[in-house]
Amino acid sequence: MTEIVLGVGASHSTLMNTHWEETHHKDRAERFRDALGEARDALAAARPDTVVLIGSNHFRGFWLDLIPSFTIGVDECLASGESGTPKGPQPVDRELALYLANALVERSGFDVAFSARMQIDHGQSHAVQYLLDGLDVDLVPLVVNVFAPPLPTLDRCERLGRAIREAVLAFPGDRRVAVIGSGGLSHRLPWPDWRDPRGEDEEFMVGAWRDGRENWQDYDARRREIIRAAEAALNPEFDEEFLSWLERGQAHRLTEYTTAELEKVAGNGAQELRTWLLMAAVLDHAPGRRLSYEPMPEWLTGMGVAVLDPAQTQNSERQS
């Protein structure tokens, strides 16, 4: 029997690794880091065999020569290791990953791309570093396109999450499965719409995304300079509202936004909330528990951590 035992949503930032000492709001940073540790402990207590790890691509694993909306890693998975995140091969639950790739087509009509040699970046390896530290689990990595428009709609992401839930629960093997959504919350990156770059920096970025498959490291120093020069654009009110939806089992309300509306209210980085939405849908929108929310302008991001525990929901239903 296969069970879905826990869901975790967590923001990521490589600046935790590279600029910790320069962080001004150390108290907030420490509370966020502690919340990651608490989520890691919740994952350990749930004893998963496999983690469906849903993250975004920051043009170190996928480039503009090919950008699927959704890609499942079904065999080899390599982490790029930028900015102090884990590097090298990651363990993949090949049996479950292949089953999902097939079942989503056969049962749900989702023609999700697959990769037998996937490269992930900090959009997922940040979670490996902080949420899976010391845990003996295999992965089913799922990369969502959130930065190269046209993006999959929020409604499409929510429906994919439900389809993944159905497929996981129908898996004939014996697994305890946890789900992590990595990304968000509100933030704005100095990244252009690749279709219409404006100015030298934006043209450089698009060139890096188009041509960086074999030598992405060559572009990294200037990329980092452009990002570090950006001004923070957070929306704590939006972040609080989204987290309150998650706590009430209503993360599906995010689908009320169009892609353009979400960017306008919470920045282009908030498109990563597709990963949280997918995670919540796989958990059947069980009510969540917020562990932390910290607006971190020096990391350019509203940083949040939450846990969705279906066992808690079942206990509450029995008591009522």
Short mmCIF file of C-alpha atoms in Angstrom, two decimals:
data_model
loop_
_atom_site.label_atom_id
_atom_site.label_comp_id
_atom_site.label_asym_id
_atom_site.label_seq_id
_atom_site.Cartn_x
_atom_site.Cartn_y
_atom_site.Cartn_z
CA MET A 1 0.00 0.00 0.00
CA THR A 2 1.26 3.46 -0.89
CA GLU A 3 0.48 6.42 1.38
CA ILE A 4 1.02 10.17 1.12
CA VAL A 5 2.32 11.01 4.59
CA LEU A 6 3.35 14.68 4.61
CA GLY A 7 3.61 17.85 2.57
CA VAL A 8 6.06 20.72 3.04
CA GLY A 9 6.16 24.12 1.38
CA ALA A 10 9.34 26.14 1.81
CA SER A 11 10.99 29.16 0.26
CA HIS A 12 14.57 28.94 -0.96
CA SER A 13 17.43 31.41 -1.28
CA THR A 14 21.06 30.70 -2.08
CA LEU A 15 21.90 33.91 -0.21
CA MET A 16 21.47 31.83 2.94
CA ASN A 17 24.67 30.09 1.88
CA THR A 18 26.63 32.89 0.27
CA HIS A 19 25.66 36.03 2.25
CA TRP A 20 24.65 34.88 5.72
CA GLU A 21 27.11 37.18 7.48
CA GLU A 22 25.91 40.16 5.44
CA THR A 23 22.29 39.52 6.39
CA HIS A 24 20.88 42.46 8.33
CA HIS A 25 17.78 40.81 9.78
CA LYS A 26 19.63 37.97 11.50
CA ASP A 27 16.77 37.29 13.88
CA ARG A 28 14.40 36.72 10.98
CA ALA A 29 16.98 34.63 9.14
CA GLU A 30 17.53 32.43 12.17
CA ARG A 31 13.78 31.93 12.68
CA PHE A 32 13.43 30.88 9.05
CA ARG A 33 16.41 28.53 9.28
CA ASP A 34 15.00 27.04 12.49
CA ALA A 35 11.66 26.50 10.73
CA LEU A 36 13.42 24.58 7.98
CA GLY A 37 14.90 22.41 10.72
CA GLU A 38 11.47 21.86 12.26
CA ALA A 39 10.08 20.86 8.85
CA ARG A 40 13.03 18.51 8.40
CA ASP A 41 12.21 16.90 11.74
CA ALA A 42 8.56 16.51 10.69
CA LEU A 43 9.71 14.77 7.53
CA ALA A 44 11.96 12.47 9.54
CA ALA A 45 9.06 11.62 11.87
CA ALA A 46 6.81 10.82 8.87
CA ARG A 47 9.38 8.20 7.71
CA PRO A 48 8.97 8.64 3.95
CA ASP A 49 10.63 6.24 1.55
CA THR A 50 10.30 8.68 -1.33
CA VAL A 51 9.93 12.44 -1.66
CA VAL A 52 8.23 14.00 -4.67
CA LEU A 53 10.40 17.11 -4.89
CA ILE A 54 8.70 19.90 -6.83
CA GLY A 55 10.85 22.87 -7.74
CA SER A 56 11.57 25.54 -10.31
CA ASN A 57 14.32 25.98 -12.87
CA HIS A 58 16.70 28.95 -12.68
CA PHE A 59 18.34 28.29 -16.07
CA ARG A 60 21.02 25.99 -14.76
CA GLY A 61 19.22 22.75 -15.54
CA PHE A 62 16.94 23.79 -18.40
CA TRP A 63 17.63 26.39 -21.06
CA LEU A 64 15.68 28.16 -23.74
CA ASP A 65 16.57 25.49 -26.27
CA LEU A 66 13.90 23.35 -24.57
CA ILE A 67 11.50 24.43 -21.81
CA PRO A 68 8.70 21.95 -20.98
CA SER A 69 5.99 23.09 -18.61
CA PHE A 70 6.50 20.06 -16.37
CA THR A 71 9.34 17.52 -16.35
CA ILE A 72 9.69 14.39 -14.22
CA GLY A 73 13.14 12.96 -13.57
CA VAL A 74 12.85 9.20 -14.11
CA ASP A 75 16.45 7.97 -13.83
CA GLU A 76 19.65 9.97 -13.32
CA CYS A 77 19.37 13.26 -11.44
CA LEU A 78 22.33 15.61 -11.07
CA ALA A 79 22.38 18.71 -8.88
CA SER A 80 24.35 21.62 -10.35
CA GLY A 81 25.77 22.66 -6.97
CA GLU A 82 25.70 26.42 -7.40
CA SER A 83 26.14 28.73 -4.42
CA GLY A 84 26.98 26.07 -1.89
CA THR A 85 24.02 23.81 -2.59
CA PRO A 86 24.52 20.04 -2.99
CA LYS A 87 26.27 18.90 -6.13
CA GLY A 88 26.25 15.66 -8.03
CA PRO A 89 24.02 12.57 -8.30
CA GLN A 90 20.81 12.41 -6.31
CA PRO A 91 18.93 9.16 -5.54
CA VAL A 92 15.83 8.67 -7.69
CA ASP A 93 12.94 6.29 -7.07
CA ARG A 94 13.03 5.09 -10.65
CA GLU A 95 10.13 2.66 -10.27
CA LEU A 96 7.70 5.24 -8.89
CA ALA A 97 8.93 7.99 -11.24
CA LEU A 98 8.41 5.86 -14.35
CA TYR A 99 5.03 4.76 -13.05
CA LEU A 100 3.95 8.39 -12.55
CA ALA A 101 5.18 9.45 -15.99
CA ASN A 102 3.13 6.67 -17.58
CA ALA A 103 0.07 6.97 -15.35
CA LEU A 104 -0.26 10.71 -15.90
CA VAL A 105 -0.55 10.06 -19.64
CA GLU A 106 -2.69 6.93 -19.48
CA ARG A 107 -5.03 7.89 -16.64
CA SER A 108 -5.09 11.68 -16.48
CA GLY A 109 -4.25 13.05 -19.91
CA PHE A 110 -1.19 14.98 -18.72
CA ASP A 111 1.61 14.64 -21.27
CA VAL A 112 4.35 15.52 -18.78
CA ALA A 113 7.88 15.55 -20.18
CA PHE A 114 10.40 13.19 -18.67
CA SER A 115 14.16 13.18 -18.39
CA ALA A 116 16.44 10.18 -17.89
CA ARG A 117 19.30 12.57 -17.10
CA MET A 118 17.85 15.56 -15.31
CA GLN A 119 19.93 18.42 -13.98
CA ILE A 120 18.37 20.33 -11.11
CA ASP A 121 19.50 23.58 -9.52
CA HIS A 122 18.86 25.26 -6.18
CA GLY A 123 15.15 25.31 -6.95
CA GLN A 124 15.26 21.75 -5.60
CA SER A 125 18.74 21.18 -4.17
CA HIS A 126 18.15 23.90 -1.54
CA ALA A 127 15.41 21.63 -0.20
CA VAL A 128 17.76 18.63 -0.36
CA GLN A 129 20.29 20.63 1.66
CA TYR A 130 17.99 21.86 4.41
CA LEU A 131 14.85 19.71 4.46
CA LEU A 132 16.31 16.30 3.64
CA ASP A 133 19.58 16.63 5.52
CA GLY A 134 20.53 13.21 6.84
CA LEU A 135 17.34 11.50 5.62
CA ASP A 136 17.62 8.26 3.67
CA VAL A 137 15.05 8.89 0.95
CA ASP A 138 14.77 8.58 -2.80
CA LEU A 139 13.42 11.40 -4.95
CA VAL A 140 10.95 11.87 -7.73
CA PRO A 141 12.03 15.30 -9.00
CA LEU A 142 9.44 17.41 -10.80
CA VAL A 143 10.59 20.68 -12.40
CA VAL A 144 7.96 23.33 -13.18
CA ASN A 145 8.57 26.13 -15.67
CA VAL A 146 7.95 29.35 -13.74
CA PHE A 147 10.35 31.80 -15.40
CA ALA A 148 10.15 31.34 -19.19
CA PRO A 149 6.74 32.46 -20.44
CA PRO A 150 4.33 31.21 -21.51
CA LEU A 151 3.91 29.52 -18.12
CA PRO A 152 1.49 26.72 -17.26
CA THR A 153 -1.63 28.25 -15.73
CA LEU A 154 -2.16 28.02 -11.99
CA ASP A 155 -5.30 25.99 -12.61
CA ARG A 156 -3.31 23.53 -14.73
CA CYS A 157 -0.80 23.13 -11.89
CA GLU A 158 -3.54 22.48 -9.36
CA ARG A 159 -5.12 19.85 -11.60
CA LEU A 160 -1.73 18.19 -12.16
CA GLY A 161 -1.29 17.97 -8.39
CA ARG A 162 -4.60 16.16 -8.08
CA ALA A 163 -3.61 13.81 -10.91
CA ILE A 164 -0.29 13.05 -9.20
CA ARG A 165 -2.17 12.26 -6.00
CA GLU A 166 -4.42 9.82 -7.80
CA ALA A 167 -1.47 8.15 -9.52
CA VAL A 168 0.64 7.89 -6.36
CA LEU A 169 -2.20 6.30 -4.41
CA ALA A 170 -2.76 3.80 -7.24
CA PHE A 171 0.92 2.77 -7.33
CA PRO A 172 1.04 -1.00 -6.79
CA GLY A 173 4.22 -0.88 -4.72
CA ASP A 174 4.60 -0.16 -1.02
CA ARG A 175 5.73 3.42 -0.39
CA ARG A 176 5.45 6.15 2.16
CA VAL A 177 5.54 9.33 0.05
CA ALA A 178 6.15 12.90 1.15
CA VAL A 179 5.87 15.95 -1.11
CA ILE A 180 7.93 19.15 -1.03
CA GLY A 181 7.10 22.34 -2.90
CA SER A 182 10.14 24.64 -3.04
CA GLY A 183 9.96 28.32 -3.98
CA GLY A 184 8.28 31.68 -3.41
CA LEU A 185 6.86 33.60 -1.66
CA SER A 186 6.61 37.17 -3.00
CA HIS A 187 9.73 38.46 -4.69
CA ARG A 188 10.87 40.11 -7.87
CA LEU A 189 14.02 39.04 -9.69
CA PRO A 190 15.76 41.32 -12.21
CA TRP A 191 14.95 38.84 -14.94
CA PRO A 192 13.50 39.83 -18.28
CA ASP A 193 10.74 38.40 -20.37
CA TRP A 194 13.03 36.42 -22.66
CA ARG A 195 10.88 37.36 -25.65
CA ASP A 196 11.56 41.09 -25.26
CA PRO A 197 14.79 41.94 -23.39
CA ARG A 198 15.37 45.63 -22.65
CA GLY A 199 18.92 46.87 -22.21
CA GLU A 200 22.34 45.29 -21.85
CA ASP A 201 21.74 43.38 -18.62
CA GLU A 202 18.53 41.82 -19.86
CA GLU A 203 20.12 40.86 -23.18
CA PHE A 204 22.98 39.25 -21.24
CA MET A 205 20.54 37.24 -19.14
CA VAL A 206 18.62 35.99 -22.16
CA GLY A 207 21.89 35.05 -23.84
CA ALA A 208 22.88 33.05 -20.75
CA TRP A 209 19.53 31.26 -20.75
CA ARG A 210 19.77 30.51 -24.45
CA ASP A 211 23.42 29.45 -24.69
CA GLY A 212 24.39 28.23 -21.21
CA ARG A 213 23.74 24.51 -21.45
CA GLU A 214 27.39 23.55 -21.73
CA ASN A 215 28.99 26.47 -19.86
CA TRP A 216 26.43 27.99 -17.49
CA GLN A 217 29.17 28.63 -14.92
CA ASP A 218 30.76 31.16 -17.29
CA TYR A 219 27.71 33.39 -16.92
CA ASP A 220 27.29 32.98 -13.19
CA ALA A 221 29.44 35.81 -11.81
CA ARG A 222 27.65 38.52 -13.76
CA ARG A 223 24.28 36.92 -13.12
CA ARG A 224 24.98 37.15 -9.40
CA GLU A 225 26.05 40.79 -9.72
CA ILE A 226 22.79 41.67 -11.48
CA ILE A 227 20.73 39.89 -8.84
CA ARG A 228 22.63 41.41 -5.91
CA ALA A 229 22.11 44.90 -7.36
CA ALA A 230 18.34 44.45 -7.47
CA GLU A 231 16.03 46.20 -5.03
CA ALA A 232 13.68 44.06 -2.96
CA ALA A 233 10.00 44.13 -3.89
CA LEU A 234 8.13 42.10 -1.29
CA ASN A 235 4.41 41.99 -0.55
CA PRO A 236 3.98 40.68 3.02
CA GLU A 237 0.21 41.22 2.84
CA PHE A 238 -0.05 38.85 -0.11
CA ASP A 239 2.25 36.34 1.57
CA GLU A 240 0.15 36.37 4.74
CA GLU A 241 -3.02 35.88 2.75
CA PHE A 242 -1.59 32.94 0.81
CA LEU A 243 -0.31 31.28 3.99
CA SER A 244 -3.70 31.75 5.64
CA TRP A 245 -5.30 29.99 2.65
CA LEU A 246 -2.81 27.16 3.07
CA GLU A 247 -3.61 26.88 6.76
CA ARG A 248 -7.32 26.59 5.98
CA GLY A 249 -6.84 24.05 3.18
CA GLN A 250 -7.68 26.66 0.55
CA ALA A 251 -4.44 27.01 -1.41
CA HIS A 252 -6.52 26.32 -4.52
CA ARG A 253 -7.69 29.94 -4.25
CA LEU A 254 -4.39 30.87 -5.86
CA THR A 255 -5.97 29.71 -9.13
CA GLU A 256 -8.15 32.83 -9.00
CA TYR A 257 -5.09 34.72 -10.27
CA THR A 258 -3.91 34.83 -13.85
CA THR A 259 -0.18 34.65 -14.43
CA ALA A 260 -0.06 38.38 -15.14
CA GLU A 261 -2.12 39.24 -12.05
CA LEU A 262 0.10 37.15 -9.78
CA GLU A 263 3.24 38.87 -11.08
CA LYS A 264 1.67 42.30 -10.65
CA VAL A 265 0.72 41.72 -7.02
CA ALA A 266 3.65 39.59 -5.81
CA GLY A 267 6.45 39.74 -8.38
CA ASN A 268 7.79 37.37 -11.00
CA GLY A 269 9.37 35.21 -8.28
CA ALA A 270 5.91 34.48 -6.86
CA GLN A 271 5.29 32.36 -9.96
CA GLU A 272 7.22 29.72 -7.97
CA LEU A 273 4.11 29.32 -5.82
CA ARG A 274 3.03 26.83 -8.46
CA THR A 275 5.24 24.39 -6.55
CA TRP A 276 3.34 24.98 -3.29
CA LEU A 277 0.02 24.74 -5.12
CA LEU A 278 1.01 21.42 -6.67
CA MET A 279 2.18 20.11 -3.31
CA ALA A 280 -1.05 21.16 -1.60
CA ALA A 281 -3.14 19.50 -4.31
CA VAL A 282 -1.20 16.24 -3.93
CA LEU A 283 -2.06 16.46 -0.20
CA ASP A 284 -5.73 16.96 -1.18
CA HIS A 285 -5.52 20.46 0.33
CA ALA A 286 -5.21 19.22 3.89
CA PRO A 287 -5.10 22.21 6.28
CA GLY A 288 -1.53 23.34 6.86
CA ARG A 289 0.54 24.53 9.80
CA ARG A 290 2.68 27.61 9.32
CA LEU A 291 6.14 27.27 10.85
CA SER A 292 7.55 30.62 9.80
CA TYR A 293 7.05 33.71 7.71
CA GLU A 294 9.88 36.22 7.51
CA PRO A 295 10.13 39.09 5.01
CA MET A 296 13.81 39.14 4.02
CA PRO A 297 14.55 42.13 1.77
CA GLU A 298 18.29 41.33 1.74
CA TRP A 299 17.38 37.93 0.26
CA LEU A 300 14.86 39.67 -2.06
CA THR A 301 12.16 37.24 -0.88
CA GLY A 302 9.32 36.66 1.52
CA MET A 303 10.49 33.45 3.21
CA GLY A 304 7.93 30.94 4.46
CA VAL A 305 7.73 27.37 5.70
CA ALA A 306 4.57 25.30 6.23
CA VAL A 307 3.69 21.64 6.83
CA LEU A 308 0.59 19.76 5.67
CA ASP A 309 -0.02 16.61 7.72
CA PRO A 310 -2.93 14.42 6.56
CA ALA A 311 -2.75 12.43 9.82
CA GLN A 312 -3.63 15.58 11.76
CA THR A 313 -6.60 16.15 9.47
CA GLN A 314 -7.82 12.59 10.01
CA ASN A 315 -7.48 12.93 13.79
CA SER A 316 -9.46 16.17 13.74
CA GLU A 317 -12.22 14.54 11.70
CA ARG A 318 -12.44 11.61 14.16
CA GLN A 319 -12.67 13.97 17.14
CA SER A 320 -15.40 16.03 15.48
#
